[in-house]
Amino acid sequence: MAPPTRIGLAGLAVMGQNLALNIAEKGFPISVYNRTTSKVDETVERAKQEGNLPVYGCHDPESFVNSIQKPRVVIMLVKAGAPVDATIKTLSAYLEKGDCIIDGGNEWYENTERREKAMEEKGLLYLGMGVSGGEEGARNGPSLMPGGSFDAYKNIEDIVLKVAAQVDSGPCVTYIGKGGSGNFVKMVHNGIEYGDMQLIAEAYDVLKSVGKLSNEELKDVFTEWNKGELLSFLIEITADIFGIKDDKGEGYLVDKVLDKTGMKGTGKWTVQQAAELSVATPTIAASLDSRFLSGLKEERVEAAKVFKAGGVEDTLSDQVVNKKKLIDDVRQALYAAKICSYAQGMNLIRAKSVEKGWDLKLGELARIWKGGCIIRAIFLDRIKKAYDRNPNLANLLIDPEFSKEMIERQSAWRRVVCLAIGSGISTPGMSSSLAYFDSYRRERLPANLVQAQRDYFGAHTYERVDMPGSFHTEWFKLAKSKI
């Protein structure tokens, strides 16, 4: 019989296995459990092979819970929704007052708040902890976003400080805040990730379809970009992807991948929350729409036939471009659009924090995203510094450093979007980011006309620029009296 372990983990798909091995490798003996017992045996075997790590398998929930030292801490890594409730029900039958449950999945934040209240009634502590970094991050150091009971966090702080990715500013984990804040922050992180991936895909499309770059050239370009301001995990893996040859045929694998993007829901939740809170997130919304449109593969194949028959080709014109100049312009456009995506995500987090009273620290969130997670990037350090300089910064775009960079890059950004439009290449992320920038930087927008229309047909009233108060005009009567 093994001595009581420090922590338990239930749910041994790849993420669960890898996180369990990471915890064990950092010196914390861990008990593991899965409904399908073969996964338990598989994890224990991996632990032996990867250095005789202190991982102890349990084939039933009772022995699993009883194998953990008190007060017990159990991490769940199961599919969001009903499976989480089912796992809680199974485990809580054997847990005692003061024990702690941590949900490490991509859960809807309100479910976490509901469960925290239900567990509190039973004397149990509860945390919703976002885990970012994919399989590799879970094994070697993820970015962790725990929110909920602070007492629960203190129970695992010694573990997560060692298990999280380590960067120059410390471990990529912090206590996020109360309630479902950890899950909410992870959700928005994923929304920013959607935007980031879409913008990179558009940069690829312009370089390939207009610039006629080969996969070898694209690999070189992205490798070079990853040495400068765009240094990030997503740019790094994109360079890797362009270099992989097809193992089942001729050519490169990227060209054989079906152009149909999957999704699990966090991007959609992000856009829905933005709408609820009246926060503009056009880059993230454009990335979501692009995934929806990519799913219409069969319709797009038929549409292409219809328009080609009418003389509209895949790309509208073979424009002669200076490759070197195009590559530099696209680099600048990608960087500027990425700043917009991060600015939108941060503004959404702030709006929710104000609504819920979470008191989230945006600079600290940027810091814990510097390592381990999918959106880790060198410029997150500068985003942290921007919010450190001014915690009440209304928008990342008006930080002195970032505003200077936007001004320097806007001409290249406009050239890329215009080139894409002229060539019939859709760049919804870059275009909507540019529209966001242009709308935000203009003192006056055509919203005055929209409000006048609303007052015309619905008597919604309007304010004036030259005097205080609320006004209504009988537009119809005035217009008709002049006829």
Tab-separated table of N, CA, C and O in Angstrom, residues 226-319:
chain	number	residue	atom	x	y	z
A	226	ASN	N	10.004	34.834	-36.648
A	226	ASN	CA	10.037	34.337	-35.274
A	226	ASN	C	11.302	34.767	-34.525
A	226	ASN	O	11.492	34.404	-33.367
A	227	LYS	N	12.145	35.541	-35.180
A	227	LYS	CA	13.348	36.057	-34.520
A	227	LYS	C	13.161	37.511	-34.071
A	227	LYS	O	14.034	38.082	-33.429
A	228	GLY	N	12.020	38.106	-34.443
A	228	GLY	CA	11.810	39.523	-34.147
A	228	GLY	C	10.565	39.776	-33.322
A	228	GLY	O	10.213	39.002	-32.434
A	229	GLU	N	9.850	40.855	-33.673
A	229	GLU	CA	8.690	41.300	-32.888
A	229	GLU	C	7.539	40.297	-32.882
A	229	GLU	O	6.695	40.319	-31.986
A	230	LEU	N	7.500	39.394	-33.887
A	230	LEU	CA	6.428	38.395	-33.975
A	230	LEU	C	6.781	37.082	-33.272
A	230	LEU	O	6.020	36.121	-33.354
A	231	LEU	N	7.929	37.050	-32.602
A	231	LEU	CA	8.370	35.834	-31.907
A	231	LEU	C	7.245	35.300	-31.022
A	231	LEU	O	6.778	35.966	-30.102
A	232	SER	N	6.783	34.077	-31.326
A	232	SER	CA	5.657	33.496	-30.591
A	232	SER	C	5.540	32.020	-30.920
A	232	SER	O	6.093	31.536	-31.915
A	233	PHE	N	4.799	31.320	-30.085
A	233	PHE	CA	4.573	29.887	-30.301
A	233	PHE	C	3.868	29.630	-31.627
A	233	PHE	O	4.251	28.741	-32.386
A	234	LEU	N	2.836	30.424	-31.930
A	234	LEU	CA	2.051	30.171	-33.144
A	234	LEU	C	2.856	30.447	-34.417
A	234	LEU	O	2.706	29.731	-35.416
A	235	ILE	N	3.716	31.461	-34.408
A	235	ILE	CA	4.578	31.716	-35.568
A	235	ILE	C	5.597	30.584	-35.719
A	235	ILE	O	5.877	30.102	-36.823
A	236	GLU	N	6.120	30.123	-34.592
A	236	GLU	CA	7.100	29.026	-34.594
A	236	GLU	C	6.516	27.745	-35.198
A	236	GLU	O	7.120	27.124	-36.071
A	237	ILE	N	5.319	27.359	-34.736
A	237	ILE	CA	4.746	26.104	-35.246
A	237	ILE	C	4.300	26.248	-36.700
A	237	ILE	O	4.304	25.271	-37.450
A	238	THR	N	3.934	27.488	-37.106
A	238	THR	CA	3.557	27.719	-38.499
A	238	THR	C	4.755	27.476	-39.407
A	238	THR	O	4.633	26.831	-40.465
A	239	ALA	N	5.919	27.968	-39.004
A	239	ALA	CA	7.152	27.714	-39.764
A	239	ALA	C	7.409	26.216	-39.854
A	239	ALA	O	7.755	25.691	-40.933
A	240	ASP	N	7.215	25.506	-38.751
A	240	ASP	CA	7.411	24.041	-38.749
A	240	ASP	C	6.477	23.354	-39.742
A	240	ASP	O	6.889	22.461	-40.497
A	241	ILE	N	5.205	23.772	-39.733
A	241	ILE	CA	4.188	23.140	-40.586
A	241	ILE	C	4.577	23.245	-42.062
A	241	ILE	O	4.436	22.275	-42.820
A	242	PHE	N	5.101	24.410	-42.493
A	242	PHE	CA	5.457	24.592	-43.902
A	242	PHE	C	6.604	23.685	-44.340
A	242	PHE	O	6.788	23.451	-45.531
A	243	GLY	N	7.362	23.157	-43.382
A	243	GLY	CA	8.501	22.305	-43.743
A	243	GLY	C	8.214	20.820	-43.756
A	243	GLY	O	9.094	20.024	-44.107
A	244	ILE	N	6.996	20.416	-43.378
A	244	ILE	CA	6.687	18.979	-43.268
A	244	ILE	C	6.226	18.417	-44.615
A	244	ILE	O	5.222	18.857	-45.168
A	245	LYS	N	6.962	17.422	-45.117
A	245	LYS	CA	6.594	16.745	-46.372
A	245	LYS	C	5.474	15.739	-46.096
A	245	LYS	O	5.359	15.204	-44.991
A	246	ASP	N	4.671	15.473	-47.113
A	246	ASP	CA	3.558	14.521	-46.986
A	246	ASP	C	4.122	13.102	-46.908
A	246	ASP	O	4.860	12.670	-47.793
A	247	ASP	N	3.771	12.388	-45.837
A	247	ASP	CA	4.269	11.009	-45.695
A	247	ASP	C	3.390	9.998	-46.422
A	247	ASP	O	3.674	8.804	-46.427
A	248	LYS	N	2.305	10.470	-47.036
A	248	LYS	CA	1.397	9.560	-47.754
A	248	LYS	C	1.335	9.886	-49.249
A	248	LYS	O	0.471	9.376	-49.955
A	249	GLY	N	2.192	10.777	-49.702
A	249	GLY	CA	2.160	11.146	-51.118
A	249	GLY	C	3.233	12.176	-51.424
A	249	GLY	O	4.157	12.392	-50.629
A	250	GLU	N	3.097	12.819	-52.571
A	250	GLU	CA	4.075	13.823	-52.996
A	250	GLU	C	3.798	15.182	-52.342
A	250	GLU	O	2.690	15.458	-51.904
A	251	GLY	N	4.801	16.044	-52.335
A	251	GLY	CA	4.603	17.427	-51.901
A	251	GLY	C	4.573	17.612	-50.400
A	251	GLY	O	5.056	16.782	-49.628
A	252	TYR	N	3.950	18.719	-50.005
A	252	TYR	CA	3.923	19.124	-48.599
A	252	TYR	C	2.570	18.819	-47.973
A	252	TYR	O	1.528	18.967	-48.607
A	253	LEU	N	2.626	18.438	-46.691
A	253	LEU	CA	1.416	18.003	-45.995
A	253	LEU	C	0.385	19.117	-45.865
A	253	LEU	O	-0.816	18.883	-45.981
A	254	VAL	N	0.838	20.372	-45.641
A	254	VAL	CA	-0.103	21.473	-45.429
A	254	VAL	C	-1.062	21.622	-46.609
A	254	VAL	O	-2.236	21.984	-46.436
A	255	ASP	N	-0.592	21.312	-47.814
A	255	ASP	CA	-1.432	21.449	-49.006
A	255	ASP	C	-2.479	20.341	-49.115
A	255	ASP	O	-3.411	20.460	-49.909
A	256	LYS	N	-2.323	19.279	-48.330
A	256	LYS	CA	-3.273	18.153	-48.375
A	256	LYS	C	-4.312	18.236	-47.251
A	256	LYS	O	-5.261	17.458	-47.229
A	257	VAL	N	-4.098	19.154	-46.317
A	257	VAL	CA	-5.036	19.299	-45.192
A	257	VAL	C	-6.314	19.975	-45.695
A	257	VAL	O	-6.263	21.016	-46.351
A	258	LEU	N	-7.471	19.376	-45.395
A	258	LEU	CA	-8.752	19.942	-45.809
A	258	LEU	C	-8.955	21.316	-45.180
A	258	LEU	O	-8.726	21.507	-43.984
A	259	ASP	N	-9.396	22.279	-45.997
A	259	ASP	CA	-9.576	23.664	-45.524
A	259	ASP	C	-10.913	23.818	-44.800
A	259	ASP	O	-11.811	24.543	-45.213
A	260	LYS	N	-10.994	23.173	-43.651
A	260	LYS	CA	-12.215	23.148	-42.846
A	260	LYS	C	-11.774	23.135	-41.387
A	260	LYS	O	-11.209	22.151	-40.927
A	261	THR	N	-11.989	24.266	-40.675
A	261	THR	CA	-11.466	24.409	-39.313
A	261	THR	C	-12.487	23.978	-38.274
A	261	THR	O	-13.638	24.423	-38.317
A	262	GLY	N	-12.059	23.153	-37.339
A	262	GLY	CA	-12.934	22.729	-36.253
A	262	GLY	C	-12.933	23.741	-35.116
A	262	GLY	O	-12.168	24.701	-35.118
A	263	MET	N	-13.794	23.533	-34.140
A	263	MET	CA	-13.835	24.403	-32.950
A	263	MET	C	-14.594	23.693	-31.837
A	263	MET	O	-15.396	22.798	-32.098
A	264	LYS	N	-14.325	24.131	-30.600
A	264	LYS	CA	-14.955	23.493	-29.442
A	264	LYS	C	-15.875	24.418	-28.659
A	264	LYS	O	-16.478	23.996	-27.690
A	265	GLY	N	-15.953	25.691	-29.035
A	265	GLY	CA	-16.955	26.550	-28.405
A	265	GLY	C	-16.454	27.771	-27.666
A	265	GLY	O	-17.219	28.719	-27.448
A	266	THR	N	-15.169	27.794	-27.259
A	266	THR	CA	-14.714	28.933	-26.454
A	266	THR	C	-14.678	30.227	-27.265
A	266	THR	O	-14.920	31.307	-26.712
A	267	GLY	N	-14.385	30.129	-28.562
A	267	GLY	CA	-14.401	31.327	-29.414
A	267	GLY	C	-15.804	31.907	-29.518
A	267	GLY	O	-15.996	33.128	-29.439
A	268	LYS	N	-16.775	31.020	-29.665
A	268	LYS	CA	-18.175	31.445	-29.753
A	268	LYS	C	-18.625	32.093	-28.439
A	268	LYS	O	-19.268	33.141	-28.433
A	269	TRP	N	-18.249	31.479	-27.318
A	269	TRP	CA	-18.589	32.047	-26.013
A	269	TRP	C	-17.994	33.450	-25.874
A	269	TRP	O	-18.638	34.353	-25.323
A	270	THR	N	-16.762	33.624	-26.344
A	270	THR	CA	-16.091	34.925	-26.231
A	270	THR	C	-16.881	36.002	-26.965
A	270	THR	O	-17.128	37.093	-26.432
A	271	VAL	N	-17.292	35.696	-28.196
A	271	VAL	CA	-18.035	36.667	-29.004
A	271	VAL	C	-19.408	36.935	-28.387
A	271	VAL	O	-19.878	38.080	-28.364
A	272	GLN	N	-20.044	35.901	-27.864
A	272	GLN	CA	-21.342	36.082	-27.207
A	272	GLN	C	-21.213	36.976	-25.983
A	272	GLN	O	-22.038	37.869	-25.757
A	273	GLN	N	-20.160	36.772	-25.182
A	273	GLN	CA	-19.951	37.602	-23.998
A	273	GLN	C	-19.645	39.047	-24.390
A	273	GLN	O	-20.102	39.985	-23.734
A	274	ALA	N	-18.875	39.219	-25.464
A	274	ALA	CA	-18.566	40.570	-25.949
A	274	ALA	C	-19.860	41.302	-26.311
A	274	ALA	O	-20.038	42.477	-25.979
A	275	ALA	N	-20.773	40.585	-26.986
A	275	ALA	CA	-22.055	41.190	-27.361
A	275	ALA	C	-22.873	41.543	-26.115
A	275	ALA	O	-23.465	42.624	-26.026
A	276	GLU	N	-22.886	40.640	-25.138
A	276	GLU	CA	-23.626	40.887	-23.895
A	276	GLU	C	-23.113	42.128	-23.171
A	276	GLU	O	-23.873	42.873	-22.564
A	277	LEU	N	-21.791	42.343	-23.242
A	277	LEU	CA	-21.170	43.437	-22.495
A	277	LEU	C	-20.939	44.682	-23.355
A	277	LEU	O	-20.345	45.651	-22.895
A	278	SER	N	-21.408	44.653	-24.614
A	278	SER	CA	-21.228	45.774	-25.551
A	278	SER	C	-19.755	46.151	-25.728
A	278	SER	O	-19.389	47.326	-25.724
A	279	VAL	N	-18.917	45.129	-25.848
A	279	VAL	CA	-17.489	45.344	-26.099
A	279	VAL	C	-17.193	44.905	-27.536
A	279	VAL	O	-17.514	43.785	-27.925
A	280	ALA	N	-16.586	45.809	-28.315
A	280	ALA	CA	-16.269	45.485	-29.711
A	280	ALA	C	-15.087	44.515	-29.770
A	280	ALA	O	-14.007	44.822	-29.267
A	281	THR	N	-15.312	43.338	-30.389
A	281	THR	CA	-14.228	42.362	-30.596
A	281	THR	C	-14.263	41.879	-32.052
A	281	THR	O	-14.399	40.679	-32.316
A	282	PRO	N	-14.154	42.798	-33.019
A	282	PRO	CA	-14.334	42.404	-34.423
A	282	PRO	C	-13.308	41.416	-34.959
A	282	PRO	O	-13.634	40.590	-35.816
A	283	THR	N	-12.066	41.475	-34.460
A	283	THR	CA	-11.049	40.541	-34.940
A	283	THR	C	-11.410	39.119	-34.527
A	283	THR	O	-11.330	38.181	-35.333
A	284	ILE	N	-11.807	38.968	-33.277
A	284	ILE	CA	-12.180	37.640	-32.768
A	284	ILE	C	-13.456	37.160	-33.456
A	284	ILE	O	-13.565	35.997	-33.850
A	285	ALA	N	-14.428	38.073	-33.638
A	285	ALA	CA	-15.683	37.714	-34.323
A	285	ALA	C	-15.412	37.296	-35.766
A	285	ALA	O	-15.995	36.327	-36.265
A	286	ALA	N	-14.507	38.012	-36.452
A	286	ALA	CA	-14.172	37.670	-37.841
A	286	ALA	C	-13.536	36.285	-37.924
A	286	ALA	O	-13.792	35.526	-38.862
A	287	SER	N	-12.725	35.955	-36.927
A	287	SER	CA	-12.083	34.636	-36.927
A	287	SER	C	-13.118	33.531	-36.744
A	287	SER	O	-13.017	32.450	-37.337
A	288	LEU	N	-14.138	33.814	-35.932
A	288	LEU	CA	-15.206	32.836	-35.713
A	288	LEU	C	-16.027	32.666	-36.990
A	288	LEU	O	-16.307	31.536	-37.415
A	289	ASP	N	-16.398	33.782	-37.627
A	289	ASP	CA	-17.136	33.709	-38.896
A	289	ASP	C	-16.345	32.946	-39.953
A	289	ASP	O	-16.910	32.193	-40.748
A	290	SER	N	-15.032	33.145	-39.962
A	290	SER	CA	-14.184	32.451	-40.939
A	290	SER	C	-14.222	30.942	-40.722
A	290	SER	O	-14.203	30.169	-41.677
A	291	ARG	N	-14.282	30.529	-39.458
A	291	ARG	CA	-14.399	29.087	-39.184
A	291	ARG	C	-15.758	28.557	-39.646
A	291	ARG	O	-15.847	27.451	-40.186
A	292	PHE	N	-16.809	29.367	-39.435
A	292	PHE	CA	-18.133	28.951	-39.917
A	292	PHE	C	-18.109	28.771	-41.439
A	292	PHE	O	-18.615	27.777	-41.970
A	293	LEU	N	-17.543	29.759	-42.137
A	293	LEU	CA	-17.493	29.699	-43.607
A	293	LEU	C	-16.610	28.554	-44.094
A	293	LEU	O	-16.916	27.924	-45.113
A	294	SER	N	-15.542	28.267	-43.372
A	294	SER	CA	-14.671	27.152	-43.781
A	294	SER	C	-15.434	25.833	-43.713
A	294	SER	O	-15.174	24.913	-44.485
A	295	GLY	N	-16.406	25.758	-42.795
A	295	GLY	CA	-17.204	24.538	-42.654
A	295	GLY	C	-18.143	24.287	-43.819
A	295	GLY	O	-18.656	23.169	-43.980
A	296	LEU	N	-18.375	25.309	-44.657
A	296	LEU	CA	-19.269	25.163	-45.814
A	296	LEU	C	-18.490	24.709	-47.050
A	296	LEU	O	-18.655	25.239	-48.143
A	297	LYS	N	-17.609	23.730	-46.878
A	297	LYS	CA	-16.707	23.310	-47.957
A	297	LYS	C	-17.462	22.921	-49.223
A	297	LYS	O	-17.133	23.376	-50.322
A	298	GLU	N	-18.480	22.088	-49.081
A	298	GLU	CA	-19.217	21.611	-50.270
A	298	GLU	C	-19.895	22.789	-50.986
A	298	GLU	O	-19.867	22.866	-52.215
A	299	GLU	N	-20.479	23.697	-50.208
A	299	GLU	CA	-21.117	24.877	-50.809
A	299	GLU	C	-20.089	25.751	-51.520
A	299	GLU	O	-20.355	26.281	-52.613
A	300	ARG	N	-18.918	25.890	-50.926
A	300	ARG	CA	-17.882	26.729	-51.535
A	300	ARG	C	-17.365	26.130	-52.839
A	300	ARG	O	-17.057	26.858	-53.791
A	301	VAL	N	-17.286	24.813	-52.892
A	301	VAL	CA	-16.862	24.131	-54.133
A	301	VAL	C	-17.850	24.437	-55.254
A	301	VAL	O	-17.463	24.760	-56.390
A	302	GLU	N	-19.155	24.369	-54.934
A	302	GLU	CA	-20.185	24.663	-55.942
A	302	GLU	C	-20.195	26.142	-56.315
A	302	GLU	O	-20.356	26.505	-57.487
A	303	ALA	N	-20.015	27.013	-55.307
A	303	ALA	CA	-19.993	28.451	-55.563
A	303	ALA	C	-18.828	28.820	-56.483
A	303	ALA	O	-18.968	29.647	-57.390
A	304	ALA	N	-17.677	28.185	-56.272
A	304	ALA	CA	-16.502	28.452	-57.110
A	304	ALA	C	-16.794	28.125	-58.572
A	304	ALA	O	-16.399	28.864	-59.487
A	305	LYS	N	-17.540	27.032	-58.792
A	305	LYS	CA	-17.901	26.644	-60.179
A	305	LYS	C	-18.794	27.707	-60.812
A	305	LYS	O	-18.599	28.093	-61.971
A	306	VAL	N	-19.779	28.171	-60.039
A	306	VAL	CA	-20.723	29.178	-60.553
A	306	VAL	C	-19.979	30.446	-60.963
A	306	VAL	O	-20.170	30.987	-62.063
A	307	PHE	N	-19.116	30.929	-60.092
A	307	PHE	CA	-18.448	32.202	-60.367
A	307	PHE	C	-17.330	32.071	-61.389
A	307	PHE	O	-17.080	33.003	-62.160
A	308	LYS	N	-16.674	30.913	-61.428
A	308	LYS	CA	-15.658	30.700	-62.473
A	308	LYS	C	-16.305	30.662	-63.847
A	308	LYS	O	-15.755	31.168	-64.825
A	309	ALA	N	-17.502	30.080	-63.899
A	309	ALA	CA	-18.237	30.044	-65.178
A	309	ALA	C	-18.581	31.454	-65.641
A	309	ALA	O	-18.697	31.728	-66.839
A	310	GLY	N	-18.720	32.374	-64.687
A	310	GLY	CA	-19.013	33.773	-65.011
A	310	GLY	C	-17.755	34.614	-65.176
A	310	GLY	O	-17.839	35.835	-65.294
A	311	GLY	N	-16.603	33.984	-65.108
A	311	GLY	CA	-15.341	34.685	-65.349
A	311	GLY	C	-14.630	35.185	-64.114
A	311	GLY	O	-13.629	35.904	-64.212
A	312	VAL	N	-15.127	34.833	-62.919
A	312	VAL	CA	-14.477	35.275	-61.680
A	312	VAL	C	-13.604	34.125	-61.157
A	312	VAL	O	-14.110	33.131	-60.648
A	313	GLU	N	-12.311	34.265	-61.321
A	313	GLU	CA	-11.374	33.212	-60.912
A	313	GLU	C	-11.103	33.255	-59.409
A	313	GLU	O	-11.520	34.190	-58.713
A	314	ASP	N	-10.356	32.262	-58.939
A	314	ASP	CA	-10.035	32.139	-57.518
A	314	ASP	C	-9.347	33.411	-57.013
A	314	ASP	O	-9.705	33.972	-55.980
A	315	THR	N	-8.327	33.867	-57.738
A	315	THR	CA	-7.745	35.186	-57.483
A	315	THR	C	-8.065	36.046	-58.697
A	315	THR	O	-7.982	35.574	-59.836
A	316	LEU	N	-8.431	37.295	-58.451
A	316	LEU	CA	-8.987	38.131	-59.518
A	316	LEU	C	-7.950	38.617	-60.515
A	316	LEU	O	-8.267	38.852	-61.675
A	317	SER	N	-6.714	38.787	-60.061
A	317	SER	CA	-5.693	39.269	-60.998
A	317	SER	C	-4.320	38.805	-60.558
A	317	SER	O	-4.057	38.677	-59.363
A	318	ASP	N	-3.490	38.529	-61.528
A	318	ASP	CA	-2.104	38.181	-61.232
A	318	ASP	C	-1.303	39.468	-61.175
A	318	ASP	O	-0.789	39.946	-62.184
A	319	GLN	N	-1.244	40.030	-59.979
A	319	GLN	CA	-0.536	41.300	-59.834
A	319	GLN	C	0.958	41.050	-59.677
A	319	GLN	O	1.368	40.138	-58.957
